[in-house]
Coordinates of C-alpha atoms and ligand atoms in Angstrom, one line a residue:
M21 CA 262.2 40.5 95.4
T22 CA 258.8 41.9 95.1
D23 CA 257.7 45.1 96.8
M24 CA 254.9 44.6 99.3
L25 CA 252.7 47.2 100.9
K26 CA 250.9 47.8 97.7
F27 CA 247.7 48.4 99.6
T28 CA 248.3 52.1 99.1
S29 CA 248.1 51.9 95.3
T30 CA 246.2 48.7 94.7
E31 CA 242.5 48.2 95.6
Q32 CA 241.1 45.2 97.3
H33 CA 239.7 42.6 94.8
Y34 CA 238.1 39.3 95.5
P35 CA 237.9 36.7 92.7
A36 CA 234.9 37.0 90.5
T37 CA 231.6 35.9 92.2
A38 CA 228.9 34.4 90.1
P39 CA 226.0 36.9 89.7
A40 CA 223.1 36.3 92.1
E41 CA 220.6 35.8 89.3
E42 CA 222.8 33.0 87.8
R43 CA 224.0 31.3 90.9
K44 CA 220.5 31.0 92.3
H45 CA 219.8 28.3 89.9
D46 CA 222.6 25.8 90.7
F47 CA 224.7 24.6 93.6
K48 CA 228.1 25.4 92.2
E49 CA 230.7 27.2 94.3
I50 CA 230.0 30.9 93.8
Y51 CA 233.6 32.2 94.0
A52 CA 236.0 31.7 91.1
N53 CA 239.8 31.2 91.7
F54 CA 242.3 34.0 91.3
D55 CA 244.4 34.0 88.2
P56 CA 248.2 34.1 88.9
A57 CA 248.6 37.8 88.2
A58 CA 245.6 38.8 90.4
A59 CA 246.8 36.5 93.2
A60 CA 250.3 37.9 93.2
L61 CA 249.0 41.5 93.1
Q62 CA 246.4 41.0 95.9
A63 CA 249.0 39.2 98.0
S64 CA 251.4 42.1 97.5
R65 CA 248.9 44.4 99.3
C66 CA 250.1 42.9 102.6
S67 CA 251.8 45.5 104.8
Q68 CA 254.1 42.8 106.4
C69 CA 253.4 44.4 109.7
G70 CA 255.6 43.7 112.7
V71 CA 252.8 42.1 114.8
P72 CA 250.6 40.2 112.3
F73 CA 247.1 40.3 113.7
C74 CA 245.9 38.0 110.9
Q75 CA 248.2 35.3 112.2
I76 CA 247.3 35.9 115.8
H77 CA 243.6 35.7 115.1
C78 CA 243.9 32.5 113.1
P79 CA 243.2 29.5 115.3
L80 CA 246.0 27.7 113.4
Q81 CA 248.4 30.6 113.7
N82 CA 249.0 30.3 110.0
N83 CA 252.1 32.2 108.9
I84 CA 250.0 34.4 106.6
P85 CA 252.4 37.3 106.0
D86 CA 255.1 35.0 104.8
W87 CA 253.0 33.0 102.4
L88 CA 251.5 36.2 101.1
K89 CA 255.0 37.4 100.3
L90 CA 256.0 34.1 98.7
T91 CA 252.8 34.3 96.5
A92 CA 253.6 37.9 95.5
E93 CA 257.0 36.7 94.4
G94 CA 255.5 33.8 92.5
R95 CA 257.2 31.2 94.8
L96 CA 254.1 29.2 95.0
E97 CA 255.6 25.8 95.9
E98 CA 257.2 27.4 98.9
A99 CA 254.0 29.2 99.7
Y100 CA 252.2 25.9 99.7
A101 CA 254.8 24.2 101.9
M102 CA 254.5 27.0 104.4
S103 CA 250.7 27.2 104.5
S104 CA 250.3 23.4 104.7
A105 CA 252.8 23.2 107.5
T106 CA 250.2 24.6 109.9
N107 CA 247.0 23.7 108.2
T108 CA 245.9 20.2 107.2
F109 CA 243.2 21.4 104.8
P110 CA 244.1 25.0 103.6
E111 CA 241.9 24.6 100.5
I112 CA 238.9 24.1 102.8
C113 CA 239.7 26.9 105.2
G114 CA 240.4 29.2 102.2
R115 CA 236.8 28.5 101.1
I116 CA 234.7 28.4 104.3
C117 CA 236.5 30.1 107.2
P118 CA 234.7 33.2 108.3
Q119 CA 237.7 35.3 107.3
D120 CA 235.7 38.5 108.0
R121 CA 235.8 37.5 111.7
L122 CA 239.3 36.0 111.8
C123 CA 242.3 36.9 109.7
E124 CA 240.9 39.4 107.3
G125 CA 238.8 41.1 110.0
N126 CA 242.0 41.7 111.9
C127 CA 244.2 42.8 109.0
V128 CA 245.8 46.1 110.1
I129 CA 245.1 47.7 106.7
E130 CA 241.4 46.8 107.1
K131 CA 240.8 50.2 108.6
G132 CA 240.5 52.5 105.6
F133 CA 242.2 50.4 102.9
K134 CA 240.2 47.1 103.1
S135 CA 242.0 43.9 104.2
V136 CA 244.2 41.6 102.1
T137 CA 242.0 38.9 100.6
I138 CA 243.7 36.2 102.6
G139 CA 241.2 33.4 102.2
A140 CA 241.1 33.7 98.4
V141 CA 244.9 33.7 98.2
E142 CA 245.0 30.6 100.5
K143 CA 242.6 28.8 98.1
Y144 CA 244.6 29.9 95.1
I145 CA 247.9 28.6 96.6
T146 CA 246.4 25.2 97.5
E147 CA 244.5 24.7 94.2
T148 CA 247.8 25.5 92.3
A149 CA 249.6 23.0 94.5
F150 CA 247.0 20.3 93.6
A151 CA 247.2 21.2 89.9
E152 CA 251.0 21.1 89.9
G153 CA 251.2 17.7 91.8
W154 CA 252.9 19.2 94.9
V155 CA 250.3 17.7 97.2
K156 CA 251.5 14.2 97.9
P157 CA 250.1 11.3 100.0
I158 CA 251.9 10.7 103.3
K159 CA 255.0 8.6 103.0
I160 CA 256.2 7.2 106.3
K161 CA 259.8 6.0 107.0
R162 CA 258.7 3.0 109.1
E163 CA 255.6 1.6 110.8
S164 CA 255.7 2.4 114.6
G165 CA 253.7 -0.7 115.6
V166 CA 251.1 1.5 117.4
S167 CA 247.4 1.3 116.5
I168 CA 245.1 4.3 116.7
G169 CA 241.3 4.3 116.4
I170 CA 239.5 7.5 115.5
I171 CA 235.8 7.8 115.8
G172 CA 234.5 10.5 113.4
A173 CA 235.7 11.5 110.0
G174 CA 235.0 15.2 110.2
P175 CA 237.7 17.8 110.1
A176 CA 238.9 17.1 113.7
G177 CA 239.2 13.3 113.1
L178 CA 240.8 13.7 109.6
A179 CA 243.3 16.3 110.8
A180 CA 244.3 14.0 113.7
A181 CA 244.5 11.0 111.3
D182 CA 246.8 12.8 109.0
M183 CA 249.2 13.8 111.8
L184 CA 249.2 10.4 113.5
R185 CA 249.9 8.6 110.3
R186 CA 252.9 11.0 109.7
Y187 CA 254.3 9.7 113.0
G188 CA 254.2 6.2 111.5
H189 CA 251.2 4.9 113.4
A190 CA 248.5 2.6 111.9
V191 CA 245.4 4.7 111.8
Y192 CA 241.8 3.4 111.6
V193 CA 239.0 5.9 111.1
Y194 CA 235.4 4.8 111.9
D195 CA 232.4 6.8 110.8
R196 CA 228.7 6.1 110.7
Y197 CA 228.3 7.8 107.4
D198 CA 229.1 6.4 104.0
R199 CA 231.4 9.3 103.1
V200 CA 234.1 11.2 105.1
G201 CA 234.0 14.9 105.9
G202 CA 231.3 15.1 108.6
L203 CA 229.6 18.4 108.4
M204 CA 231.9 19.4 105.5
M205 CA 230.1 16.6 103.5
Y206 CA 226.5 16.5 104.7
G207 CA 226.0 19.9 106.4
I208 CA 227.8 22.6 104.4
P209 CA 226.3 22.9 100.9
N210 CA 228.1 22.8 97.6
F211 CA 227.8 26.5 96.9
K212 CA 230.3 27.1 99.7
L213 CA 232.4 23.9 99.4
E214 CA 232.0 21.5 96.5
K215 CA 232.2 17.9 97.6
Q216 CA 234.9 16.7 95.3
I217 CA 237.3 19.0 97.4
V218 CA 236.6 16.8 100.4
L219 CA 236.6 13.5 98.5
R220 CA 240.0 14.5 96.9
R221 CA 241.5 14.7 100.5
H222 CA 239.9 11.3 101.3
E223 CA 241.7 9.7 98.4
L224 CA 245.0 11.2 99.5
L225 CA 244.6 10.0 103.1
K226 CA 243.7 6.5 101.9
A227 CA 246.8 6.6 99.6
G228 CA 248.9 7.5 102.7
G229 CA 247.8 4.3 104.4
I230 CA 245.0 5.5 106.6
K231 CA 242.2 2.8 106.8
F232 CA 238.6 3.9 106.7
H233 CA 235.7 2.0 108.1
L234 CA 232.6 3.8 106.8
N235 CA 229.0 2.9 107.6
H236 CA 230.4 2.0 111.0
D237 CA 228.3 3.4 113.8
V238 CA 230.1 3.3 117.1
G239 CA 227.8 2.6 120.1
N240 CA 228.1 -0.2 122.6
N241 CA 231.0 -1.6 120.6
F242 CA 233.1 1.2 122.0
A243 CA 234.8 -1.0 124.6
A244 CA 235.8 -3.5 121.9
L245 CA 237.4 -0.6 119.9
R246 CA 239.3 0.5 123.0
A247 CA 240.6 -3.0 123.4
R248 CA 241.7 -3.1 119.7
H249 CA 243.7 0.1 119.7
D250 CA 246.5 1.6 121.8
A251 CA 244.7 5.0 121.9
I252 CA 241.3 6.3 120.7
L253 CA 240.2 9.7 119.6
I254 CA 236.5 10.6 119.8
A255 CA 235.7 13.3 117.2
T256 CA 232.0 12.7 116.7
G257 CA 230.8 16.4 116.5
V258 CA 227.5 17.6 117.9
Y259 CA 224.3 16.7 116.2
K260 CA 221.4 16.9 118.7
A261 CA 219.3 19.7 117.2
R262 CA 217.9 22.3 119.6
D263 CA 214.1 22.4 119.3
I264 CA 211.4 25.0 119.6
E265 CA 208.6 24.3 122.1
I266 CA 205.8 26.4 120.9
P267 CA 202.2 25.6 119.9
G268 CA 201.9 23.9 116.6
A269 CA 205.5 22.5 116.7
A270 CA 204.3 19.0 115.7
L271 CA 202.6 20.2 112.5
G272 CA 203.9 18.8 109.2
N273 CA 206.5 20.5 107.0
I274 CA 208.6 21.7 109.9
F275 CA 212.1 20.2 109.6
P276 CA 215.3 20.3 111.5
A277 CA 218.1 22.0 109.5
M278 CA 220.4 19.0 109.3
D279 CA 217.6 16.7 107.9
Y280 CA 217.0 19.3 105.2
L281 CA 220.7 20.0 104.4
T282 CA 221.7 16.4 104.5
A283 CA 218.9 15.4 102.0
S284 CA 219.9 18.3 99.7
N285 CA 223.6 17.4 99.8
R286 CA 222.9 13.7 99.2
K287 CA 220.7 14.6 96.2
N288 CA 223.5 16.7 94.8
L289 CA 225.9 13.8 95.3
G290 CA 223.6 11.6 93.2
D291 CA 222.2 9.5 96.1
K292 CA 218.8 8.0 95.6
I293 CA 216.8 9.7 98.3
T294 CA 213.6 11.6 98.5
P295 CA 214.8 15.2 99.1
I296 CA 212.9 17.6 101.3
S297 CA 212.1 20.1 98.5
A298 CA 211.4 23.8 99.0
E299 CA 210.2 24.2 95.4
G300 CA 207.3 26.6 95.1
K301 CA 207.0 27.0 98.8
N302 CA 206.9 29.9 101.2
V303 CA 209.9 28.9 103.3
V304 CA 210.7 30.4 106.7
V305 CA 214.1 29.5 108.3
I306 CA 214.4 30.2 112.0
G307 CA 217.9 31.0 113.3
G308 CA 220.8 33.3 112.6
G309 CA 223.9 31.2 112.4
D310 CA 225.9 29.6 109.5
T311 CA 223.4 26.7 109.4
A312 CA 220.4 29.1 108.9
M313 CA 222.3 30.8 106.1
D314 CA 223.0 27.5 104.4
C315 CA 219.3 26.6 104.7
V316 CA 218.0 29.9 103.2
R317 CA 220.4 29.7 100.3
T318 CA 219.6 26.0 99.7
A319 CA 215.9 26.8 99.6
V320 CA 216.5 29.6 97.0
R321 CA 218.3 27.1 94.8
Q322 CA 215.5 24.6 95.1
G323 CA 213.1 27.1 93.6
A324 CA 211.2 28.3 96.7
K325 CA 208.5 30.9 96.1
K326 CA 209.8 33.1 98.9
V327 CA 212.5 32.6 101.6
T328 CA 212.4 34.5 104.9
C329 CA 214.9 34.2 107.8
L330 CA 213.5 35.0 111.2
Y331 CA 216.1 35.9 113.8
R332 CA 215.4 37.1 117.3
R333 CA 218.4 39.4 117.6
D334 CA 219.5 42.1 115.1
R335 CA 221.9 42.0 112.2
A336 CA 224.9 43.2 114.3
N337 CA 224.4 40.4 116.8
M338 CA 224.0 37.5 114.3
P339 CA 226.4 34.6 114.9
G340 CA 226.6 33.8 111.1
S341 CA 229.2 35.3 108.8
A342 CA 228.4 38.8 107.5
R343 CA 229.6 37.7 104.1
E344 CA 227.0 34.9 104.0
V345 CA 224.2 37.3 105.0
K346 CA 225.2 39.5 102.1
N347 CA 225.2 36.6 99.7
A348 CA 221.8 35.5 100.9
E349 CA 220.4 39.0 100.5
E350 CA 221.7 39.2 97.0
E351 CA 220.0 35.9 96.2
G352 CA 216.7 37.3 97.4
V353 CA 216.3 36.2 101.0
E354 CA 214.4 38.5 103.2
F355 CA 215.7 38.9 106.8
M356 CA 213.3 39.7 109.6
W357 CA 215.5 40.8 112.5
L358 CA 214.3 41.0 116.1
S359 CA 211.6 38.5 115.3
A360 CA 210.9 35.1 117.0
P361 CA 208.3 32.5 116.3
K362 CA 205.5 32.4 118.9
A363 CA 203.3 29.6 117.3
F364 CA 202.9 27.6 114.2
A365 CA 199.4 27.3 112.8
G366 CA 197.7 25.2 110.2
G367 CA 195.7 22.1 109.5
H368 CA 197.8 19.0 108.9
S369 CA 200.9 21.0 107.9
V370 CA 202.1 24.5 108.8
E371 CA 200.3 27.3 107.0
E372 CA 201.5 30.4 108.9
I373 CA 203.7 31.5 111.8
L374 CA 202.7 33.9 114.5
V375 CA 205.8 36.0 115.0
Q376 CA 206.7 37.9 118.1
R377 CA 208.6 41.2 117.8
M378 CA 211.7 41.3 120.1
R379 CA 214.0 44.0 121.4
L380 CA 217.5 44.0 122.8
A381 CA 217.8 45.1 126.4
T382 CA 220.8 46.9 127.9
Q383 CA 224.0 44.9 128.3
D384 CA 224.3 42.8 131.5
A385 CA 227.5 42.5 133.6
A386 CA 228.8 39.8 131.2
G387 CA 228.4 42.2 128.2
R388 CA 225.5 40.3 126.7
Q389 CA 222.3 42.0 125.6
P390 CA 219.3 39.9 126.6
V391 CA 216.6 39.7 124.1
I392 CA 213.0 40.3 125.3
A393 CA 209.5 40.2 123.7
V394 CA 207.9 43.6 122.9
E395 CA 204.5 43.2 124.6
G396 CA 201.5 43.1 122.2
E397 CA 203.6 43.3 119.0
H398 CA 203.2 40.3 116.8
F399 CA 202.2 39.5 113.2
T400 CA 201.5 36.5 111.1
L401 CA 203.8 35.2 108.3
P402 CA 202.5 32.8 105.6
C403 CA 204.6 29.7 105.7
D404 CA 204.2 26.3 104.1
M405 CA 207.6 25.0 105.1
A406 CA 209.6 25.9 108.2
I407 CA 213.2 24.9 108.9
K408 CA 214.6 25.0 112.5
A409 CA 218.3 26.1 112.7
L410 CA 218.7 26.8 116.3
G411 CA 222.0 25.2 117.1
F412 CA 223.2 21.8 118.3
D413 CA 224.0 20.0 121.5
A414 CA 226.1 17.0 122.2
Q415 CA 224.7 13.5 122.2
D416 CA 224.8 11.7 125.5
L417 CA 228.0 9.7 124.6
P418 CA 228.5 8.0 128.0
T419 CA 225.1 6.3 127.4
L420 CA 225.6 5.8 123.7
F421 CA 229.0 4.2 124.3
T422 CA 228.0 2.4 127.4
A423 CA 230.8 4.1 129.2
P424 CA 229.4 5.9 132.2
E425 CA 232.9 6.8 133.4
L426 CA 233.3 9.1 130.4
R427 CA 233.0 12.5 132.0
V428 CA 231.1 15.3 130.4
S429 CA 230.9 19.1 131.0
T430 CA 227.8 21.0 132.2
Y431 CA 227.0 21.5 128.5
G432 CA 227.1 17.7 127.8
T433 CA 230.3 18.0 125.7
L434 CA 233.2 15.7 126.6
A435 CA 235.4 16.9 129.4
V436 CA 239.1 16.7 128.5
D437 CA 242.4 17.8 130.1
R438 CA 243.0 21.0 128.1
K439 CA 246.7 20.3 127.5
K440 CA 246.6 16.5 127.1
F441 CA 243.2 16.3 125.3
M442 CA 242.6 13.1 127.3
T443 CA 239.1 12.3 128.6
S444 CA 238.4 10.8 131.9
L445 CA 239.2 7.4 130.3
P446 CA 242.9 6.5 130.0
G447 CA 244.0 6.4 126.4
V448 CA 240.8 8.0 125.2
F449 CA 241.2 11.5 123.7
A450 CA 238.6 13.9 122.2
A451 CA 238.7 16.8 119.8
G452 CA 236.5 19.1 117.8
D453 CA 232.9 20.1 118.3
I454 CA 232.3 17.2 120.8
V455 CA 234.6 19.0 123.2
R456 CA 234.2 22.7 122.1
G457 CA 230.5 22.6 121.2
A458 CA 229.3 23.7 117.8
S459 CA 232.2 25.8 116.4
L460 CA 234.2 26.1 113.1
V461 CA 236.1 23.8 110.8
V462 CA 239.3 25.7 111.5
W463 CA 239.0 25.1 115.2
A464 CA 238.2 21.4 114.6
I465 CA 241.4 21.1 112.5
K466 CA 243.4 22.9 115.2
D467 CA 242.0 20.6 118.0
G468 CA 242.6 17.5 115.8
R469 CA 246.2 18.4 115.2
D470 CA 246.8 19.2 118.9
A471 CA 245.1 16.1 120.1
A472 CA 247.2 14.0 117.6
Q473 CA 250.4 15.4 119.1
A474 CA 249.2 14.6 122.7
M475 CA 248.2 11.1 121.5
H476 CA 251.6 10.6 119.9
Q477 CA 253.3 11.5 123.2
Y478 CA 251.0 9.2 125.1
V479 CA 251.6 6.1 122.9
T480 CA 255.3 6.8 122.7
I481 CA 255.7 6.8 126.5
K482 CA 253.4 3.7 126.7
Q483 CA 255.6 1.9 124.1
R484 CA 258.8 2.8 126.1
V485 CA 257.4 1.6 129.4
A486 CA 256.3 -1.7 127.8
A487 CA 259.8 -2.2 126.2
Ligands
FAD529 C1 225.1 23.6 108.3 C2 226.4 24.0 108.8 C3 227.2 24.9 108.2 C4 228.5 25.2 108.7 N1 229.2 26.1 108.0 C5 230.5 26.4 108.4 C6 231.3 27.3 107.7 O1 230.9 27.8 106.7 N2 232.6 27.5 108.2 C7 233.1 26.8 109.3 O2 234.2 27.0 109.6 N3 232.3 26.0 110.0 C8 231.0 25.7 109.6 N4 230.2 24.9 110.3 C9 230.7 24.2 111.5 C10 231.7 23.1 111.2 O3 231.2 22.3 110.1 C11 232.0 22.2 112.4 O4 232.4 23.0 113.5 C12 233.0 21.1 112.1 O5 232.6 20.3 111.1 C13 233.2 20.3 113.4 O6 234.1 19.3 113.1 P1 234.2 17.9 113.9 O7 235.2 17.0 113.2 O8 234.3 18.2 115.3 O9 232.7 17.2 113.7 P2 231.8 16.8 112.4 O10 232.2 17.6 111.2 O11 230.5 16.9 112.9 O12 232.2 15.3 112.2 C14 231.9 14.3 113.1 C15 231.8 13.0 112.4 O13 231.6 12.0 113.4 C16 230.7 11.0 112.9 N5 230.0 10.3 114.0 C17 229.2 10.9 114.9 N6 228.8 10.0 115.8 C18 229.4 8.8 115.4 C19 229.3 7.5 116.0 N7 228.6 7.2 117.0 N8 230.0 6.5 115.3 C20 230.7 6.8 114.2 N9 230.8 8.0 113.7 C21 230.2 9.0 114.3 C22 229.8 11.8 112.0 O14 229.1 11.0 111.1 C23 230.7 12.8 111.4 O15 231.2 12.3 110.2 C24 228.9 24.6 109.9 C25 228.1 23.7 110.5 C26 226.9 23.4 110.1 C27 226.0 22.4 110.8

């Protein structure tokens, strides 16, 4: 037995981070892994509190206090068994969850003692499990005879595929891309999540019997897919980039964030493409979410002359993770808060941005602070490459799939029965960003797992009725 509650005598430590001056020049993950002694010591800082707020604030309700205790005791195989019981991809959440807003941000020792480094311990447990061979492909007892089609190989689709295969169903995953992972592959850059981590999971899922049909864009063949499978899951994410309608928006060298990030990720994967390069440029990224943070830090690594982030609200109201803002600042990114683009100017391509100063008004009844322009206060910013990272909306799936009966919400996302995850089409389920709107990997995993359970119930009843 190991004593816990060591937060009173042991300071918080994260694994070593590559120094900004070094990491600026490559795309490697910036955080090292804990060594066994450091992981055990940091895990033993947990206070084992009666009401674990870390667990409550984790979308997956991960049993964090218990796997921290097991880690502190060196019982890593059990720690992995426990952490993977509620999370399909703990090594990914350990790396890219915004822990400062979820588990760690709600750790009860956070006030005054600094939280337990939960994400880093989760990554350590799972990487140890991979190294020790404890992570095994799915082995089913018998085939159920049920066939499931999943459209989208992002975290929601993959988490659902994993669960449904464990039930013994034949699972077929269709994705328009050539690699699995969705935004984990082509959105999130290597310095947060190296791609072999996602590809390693793909190999395991394939070894467990899940069939992948990549480069398979589902459109008006949707009806044929429905006919082929007993149930379908739509997990296509949200990709329609929000745009800025201001003068000069059609000038050259203004790119949507996903075009920029996808090109960079593909280049790093060794694909033969022409990257959109920020080298030697004055880059301005517009937006304040995780996507904007990934763009500014990618531009730094591509050798931009200067990288500026324009955000219309202030630092406290940024949707992106505070940790990522800090990392970007260390890497030399300049943030201009309360600043919004008013016009792009230039000849053929953008040369400068006219920026409007903004201010936050008093809170409205819903608790939101509207952002308003400060009359007469603007300035120009030199810019020879602009990246728009203003968020994403759902594609019009009823039209794309030639399925007008597929009901959508007022936001254009798919409408589902919240408990059953079923859309307005019988046997067609949906999960992840396409239901929730742009969100987080951990929520996509949670929704994928829950939808899988609902689908299993549905096909089991269908099978019994048919028997
Ligand atoms: C740049 C960026 C950075 C982010 N950083 C973080 C982060 O640090 N931490 C975090 O938790 N979250 C982050 N997110 C959010 C997170 O990536 C998403 O919430 C999550 O990936 C959603 O999962 P999903 O499975 O619903 O969709 P996606 O990951 O988008 O996957 C959907 C899949 O469906 C496929 N698809 C779409 N349409 C079709 C079709 N018609 N036919 C076949 N296949 C189709 C796509 O090719 C894709 O592979 C980030 C998002 C972006 C854009």
